[in-house]
C-alpha atoms as one frame of an Amber mdcrd trajectory, in Angstrom:
protein
 -74.627 -84.969 -17.191 -78.092 -86.460 -16.645 -79.361 -83.208 -15.096 -78.082
 -81.240 -18.074 -79.839 -83.642 -20.481 -83.132 -83.028 -18.659 -82.828 -79.323
 -19.470 -81.624 -79.796 -23.052 -84.788 -81.645 -24.160 -87.174 -78.673 -23.594
 -84.719 -76.386 -25.398 -84.567 -78.739 -28.380 -88.383 -78.858 -28.496 -88.512
 -75.044 -28.366 -85.985 -74.757 -31.206 -87.817 -77.415 -33.266 -91.129 -75.547
 -32.897 -89.519 -72.328 -34.112 -88.047 -74.115 -37.121 -91.470 -75.618 -37.963
 -93.415 -72.350 -37.895 -90.657 -70.475 -39.734 -90.660 -73.182 -42.425 -94.455
 -72.958 -42.696 -94.250 -69.174 -42.986 -91.584 -69.503 -45.687 -93.828 -71.903
 -47.644 -96.759 -69.466 -47.419 -94.596 -66.589 -48.633 -93.245 -68.709 -51.470
 -96.785 -69.700 -52.494 -97.955 -66.087 -52.370 -95.002 -64.720 -54.378 -95.210
 -67.491 -56.974 -98.942 -66.819 -57.509 -98.852 -63.045 -57.164 -98.127 -62.463
 -60.847-101.142 -64.573 -61.817-103.367 -62.680 -59.353-102.014 -59.359 -60.670
-102.851 -60.247 -64.288-106.331 -61.457 -63.283-107.053 -58.308 -61.288-105.786
 -55.927 -63.985-107.968 -57.646 -66.586-111.257 -58.133 -64.719-111.170 -55.694
 -61.743-108.834 -52.841 -62.728-110.321 -50.148 -60.423-110.464 -52.387 -57.345
-106.986 -53.778 -57.977-105.378 -50.304 -58.208-107.053 -49.140 -54.968-105.892
 -52.184 -53.036-102.279 -52.084 -54.242-101.298 -49.364 -51.739-103.143 -51.145
 -48.910-101.308 -54.358 -49.751 -97.988 -52.521 -49.654 -98.597 -51.060 -46.178
 -99.986 -54.380 -44.977 -96.804 -56.076 -46.160 -94.613 -53.512 -44.377 -96.673
 -53.756 -41.180 -96.561 -57.553 -41.311 -92.784 -57.448 -41.796 -92.402 -55.215
 -38.725 -94.561 -57.554 -36.643 -92.539 -60.506 -37.907 -89.272 -58.857 -36.823
 -90.761 -58.049 -33.403 -91.926 -61.651 -33.073 -88.473 -62.975 -33.972 -86.845
 -60.600 -31.476 -89.286 -61.731 -28.788 -88.551 -65.384 -29.499 -84.823 -64.655
 -29.347 -85.106 -62.982 -25.928 -87.299 -65.825 -24.656 -84.641 -68.297 -25.810
 -81.852 -66.311 -24.111 -83.918 -66.073 -20.911 -84.630 -69.824 -20.905 -80.960
 -70.595 -21.504 -79.894 -68.358 -18.607 -82.508 -69.863 -16.308 -81.334 -73.370
 -17.185 -77.719 -72.393 -16.450 -78.773 -70.824 -13.136 -80.684 -73.978 -12.197
 -77.676 -76.146 -13.045 -75.374 -73.908 -10.990 -77.862 -73.929  -8.117 -78.083
 -77.732  -8.140 -74.278 -77.925  -8.131 -74.200 -75.449  -5.241 -76.672 -77.540
  -3.216 -74.535 -80.647  -3.747 -71.314 -78.816  -2.815 -72.912 -77.027   0.133
 -74.247 -80.327   1.480 -70.732 -81.743   1.236 -69.308 -78.665   2.980 -71.708
 -79.254   5.875 -71.491 -83.034   6.091 -67.694 -83.333   5.951 -66.874 -81.336
   9.120 -69.927 -82.737  10.927 -68.846 -86.294  10.131 -65.329 -85.462  11.311
 -66.587 -83.965  14.591 -68.866 -86.961  15.161 -65.969 -89.364  14.596 -63.753
 -87.574  17.128 -66.555 -87.428  19.705 -67.371 -91.132  19.282 -63.694 -92.015
  19.621 -63.363 -89.934  22.790 -66.525 -91.426  24.311 -65.617 -95.073  23.619
 -61.909 -95.082  24.359 -59.655 -93.788  27.037 -57.483 -91.151  25.383 -54.419
 -89.452  26.830 -54.397 -85.694  27.353 -52.149 -84.981  24.343 -54.376 -86.859
  21.880 -57.480 -85.346  23.433 -56.052 -81.870  22.944 -55.250 -82.727  19.316
 -58.811 -83.978  18.735 -60.280 -80.845  20.306 -58.095 -78.676  18.071 -59.280
 -80.489  14.940 -62.912 -80.264  16.030 -62.451 -76.536  16.594 -61.080 -76.208
  13.049 -64.107 -78.072  11.678 -66.548 -75.859  13.590 -64.736 -72.764  12.313
 -65.015 -74.133   8.778 -68.758 -74.656   9.280 -69.122 -71.157  10.713 -67.332
 -69.585   7.717 -69.652 -71.315   5.235 -72.842 -70.393   7.114 -71.682 -66.814
   7.808 -70.849 -66.354   4.114 -74.338 -67.421   3.014 -76.027 -65.179   5.604
 -73.764 -62.256   4.692 -74.445 -62.644   0.959 -78.179 -62.790   1.640 -78.007
 -59.516   3.595 -75.948 -57.827   0.869 -78.375 -58.914  -1.869 -81.375 -57.687
   0.138 -79.606 -54.365   0.784 -79.795 -55.048   4.529 -76.037 -55.265   5.009
 -74.557 -52.125   6.536 -70.778 -52.034   6.252 -69.075 -50.518   9.290 -66.650
 -48.432   7.247 -63.914 -46.499   9.000 -61.001 -44.363   7.877 -57.850 -46.492
   7.945 -54.215 -46.146   6.953 -53.130 -48.340   4.042 -49.676 -49.134   5.480
 -51.027 -49.926   8.941 -54.189 -51.858   8.098 -53.708 -53.993   4.987 -50.531
 -55.763   6.167 -52.407 -56.689   9.383 -55.374 -58.096   7.450 -53.118 -60.091
   5.137 -51.047 -61.377   8.062 -54.240 -62.512   9.789 -55.305 -64.476   6.679
 -51.815 -65.952   6.445 -52.026 -67.169  10.044 -55.563 -68.475   9.525 -54.375
 -70.825   6.770 -50.942 -71.447   8.363 -48.983 -70.232   5.325 -45.192 -69.989
   5.817 -43.652 -66.526   5.367 -41.680 -67.651   2.311 -44.908 -68.547   0.463
 -46.461 -65.093   0.640 -44.799 -61.825  -0.381 -46.305 -58.413   0.357 -45.102
 -55.179  -1.233 -46.712 -51.914  -0.066 -45.541 -49.121  -2.385 -47.669 -46.261
  -1.080 -49.487 -44.886   1.911 -52.867 -43.225   2.056 -56.293 -43.593   3.555
 -59.368 -45.551   2.565 -62.747 -46.171   4.190 -63.325 -49.873   4.682 -65.054
 -52.360   6.927 -62.108 -54.241   8.410 -64.110 -57.411   9.073 -65.470 -57.419
   5.515 -61.996 -57.013   4.024 -60.720 -59.773   6.260 -63.265 -61.972   4.442
 -61.998 -60.654   1.083 -58.371 -61.570   1.769 -59.267 -64.885   3.409 -61.322
 -65.905   0.365 -58.556 -64.910  -2.046 -55.950 -66.797  -0.006 -58.224 -69.843
   0.246 -58.786 -69.720  -3.519 -55.028 -69.533  -4.166 -54.414 -72.547  -1.903
 -57.108 -74.652  -3.589 -55.796 -74.010  -7.095 -52.073 -73.929  -6.345 -51.529
 -77.524  -7.538 -48.912 -77.949  -4.785 -46.987 -74.833  -5.832 -48.284 -72.153
  -3.466 -46.735 -68.736  -3.954 -48.764 -65.574  -3.358 -47.554 -62.102  -4.351
 -49.496 -59.060  -3.141 -48.671 -55.584  -4.411 -50.356 -52.438  -3.075 -49.850
 -49.162  -4.926 -51.554 -45.943  -5.957 -52.996 -45.326  -9.425 -54.625 -41.949
  -9.939 -57.251 -41.492  -7.232 -57.475 -45.210  -6.502 -55.674 -47.666  -4.283
 -54.768 -50.778  -6.280 -54.282 -54.190  -4.674 -52.859 -56.852  -6.972 -53.231
 -60.377  -5.614 -51.276 -62.870  -7.736 -50.723 -66.596  -7.441 -48.692 -69.064
  -9.491 -51.398 -71.711  -9.638 -53.160 -73.520 -12.452 -54.639 -70.385 -14.040
 -58.066 -69.817 -15.569 -59.361 -70.278 -19.111 -60.174 -67.000 -20.869 -63.866
 -67.898 -21.253 -64.122 -68.706 -17.522 -62.687 -65.321 -16.518 -65.896 -63.594
 -17.650 -68.003 -65.740 -15.294 -65.643 -66.224 -12.349 -67.503 -63.705 -10.124
 -70.969 -65.078 -10.888 -72.998 -66.604  -8.100 -72.528 -70.403  -7.776 -70.027
 -70.488 -10.666 -67.123 -72.894 -10.285 -64.309 -73.446 -12.753 -64.391 -76.958
 -14.181 -61.085 -78.815 -14.127 -61.472 -82.341 -15.489 -57.717 -82.976 -15.313
 -57.557 -82.144 -11.582 -58.989 -83.899  -8.533 -62.293 -82.541  -7.260 -61.780
 -79.321  -5.316 -64.329 -78.598  -2.600 -66.184 -75.301  -2.478 -69.607 -73.696
  -2.782 -69.042 -71.339  -5.708 -69.821 -68.335  -3.484 -66.341 -67.173  -2.446
 -65.434 -64.852  -5.329 -69.033 -63.688  -5.681 -68.932 -62.710  -1.994 -65.636
 -60.889  -2.564 -67.065 -58.922  -5.493 -70.194 -57.899  -3.571 -68.134 -56.671
  -0.602 -65.883 -54.596  -2.857 -68.877 -53.171  -4.708 -70.299 -52.190  -1.323
 -67.104 -50.167  -0.807 -67.515 -48.365  -4.175 -64.647 -50.416  -5.538 -64.056
 -52.847  -8.368 -62.376 -56.232  -8.763 -61.133 -57.805 -11.997 -59.301 -61.012
 -12.851 -56.628 -61.833 -15.404 -54.885 -65.078 -16.227 -52.549 -65.577 -19.229
 -53.782 -69.154 -19.465 -53.634 -72.605 -17.948 -50.557 -73.166 -15.797 -49.649
 -69.456 -15.761 -51.272 -68.262 -12.549 -53.997 -65.717 -11.843 -54.047 -62.072
 -10.760 -56.996 -60.433  -9.004 -56.921 -56.628  -9.066 -58.902 -54.594  -6.526
 -59.422 -50.844  -6.983 -60.633 -48.734  -4.046 -61.171 -44.962  -3.924 -58.531
 -43.165  -1.857 -59.701 -40.580   0.664 -58.179 -37.114   0.339 -57.239 -36.237
   3.923 -56.683 -32.554   3.079 -60.389 -32.228   2.336 -61.168 -33.830   5.705
 -58.434 -32.312   7.891 -60.635 -31.454  10.946 -62.241 -34.910  10.867 -58.818
 -36.516  10.496 -57.317 -34.693  13.481 -60.325 -35.504  15.656 -60.210 -39.186
  14.693 -56.460 -39.310  15.355 -56.890 -37.643  18.739 -59.608 -40.084  19.831
 -57.649 -43.057  18.577 -60.321 -43.943  16.011 -57.926 -43.936  13.063 -56.493
 -47.404  12.547
């Protein structure tokens, strides 16, 4: 709240300055209009020739001044919008730094605690194995966060080259989803997959593993203890559609427009603080865009769950029959 107040003060000063100069301009116009009739009578009486010649010039000057005034107002409006966006970006960035620091410190503190315990006490083999397993989980968590930031940086700088390959929908996507399910240790009854079509798409398997892992992680965080994930894969026109639905806490309508923005995190004052960096869904969107696809989100409201819809272009195998047979023969088709 204090950080936000620091940014509000300059905005209020900017708005106040605009109000002051607009008020001054309005007073000048009022003074001119109220005295124009008097000036007109004086000019017509004492300087009729000069007054008639300057009337047209005054008219064009007025029109030109009005145009400049409109341009000035438009410029001020765009400056205000730009400042507002920059302030929001700065606030999101500061929140990201705080969350990212927490994401780094938490697993490091956990690893340090286990190592100190193991160095100071004699621990049996079973407990030692348990400690090592938890430390491995913490290092994997650290690796995911750091890899995500590096990956996003490469995508934004157009340095990321996706290793896209032709894959079968029925063979590949269930494997990727199963891998994410195992990663987060989700029981089979809590995740339902329905594949209604077959076909071929060109994807980077590792990148789409990140996509599904982020969506699963997001569903777990916002499940409110009621985790149930439904995934439906079907064909719509020339696109493959993947619907990823959960039965969690849902998303406000106004938040749905910003959910894929960098650093954006949904605020939930009625829920305990949920860890995260605000990069997960942004990362997902950038990966899908890199595959010429699109992702959208829909939630009927709070407490009614959320559905993410991914659209990917299907590959027409008939147009690529020689390539398809060669890939199949060499075992390159997954």
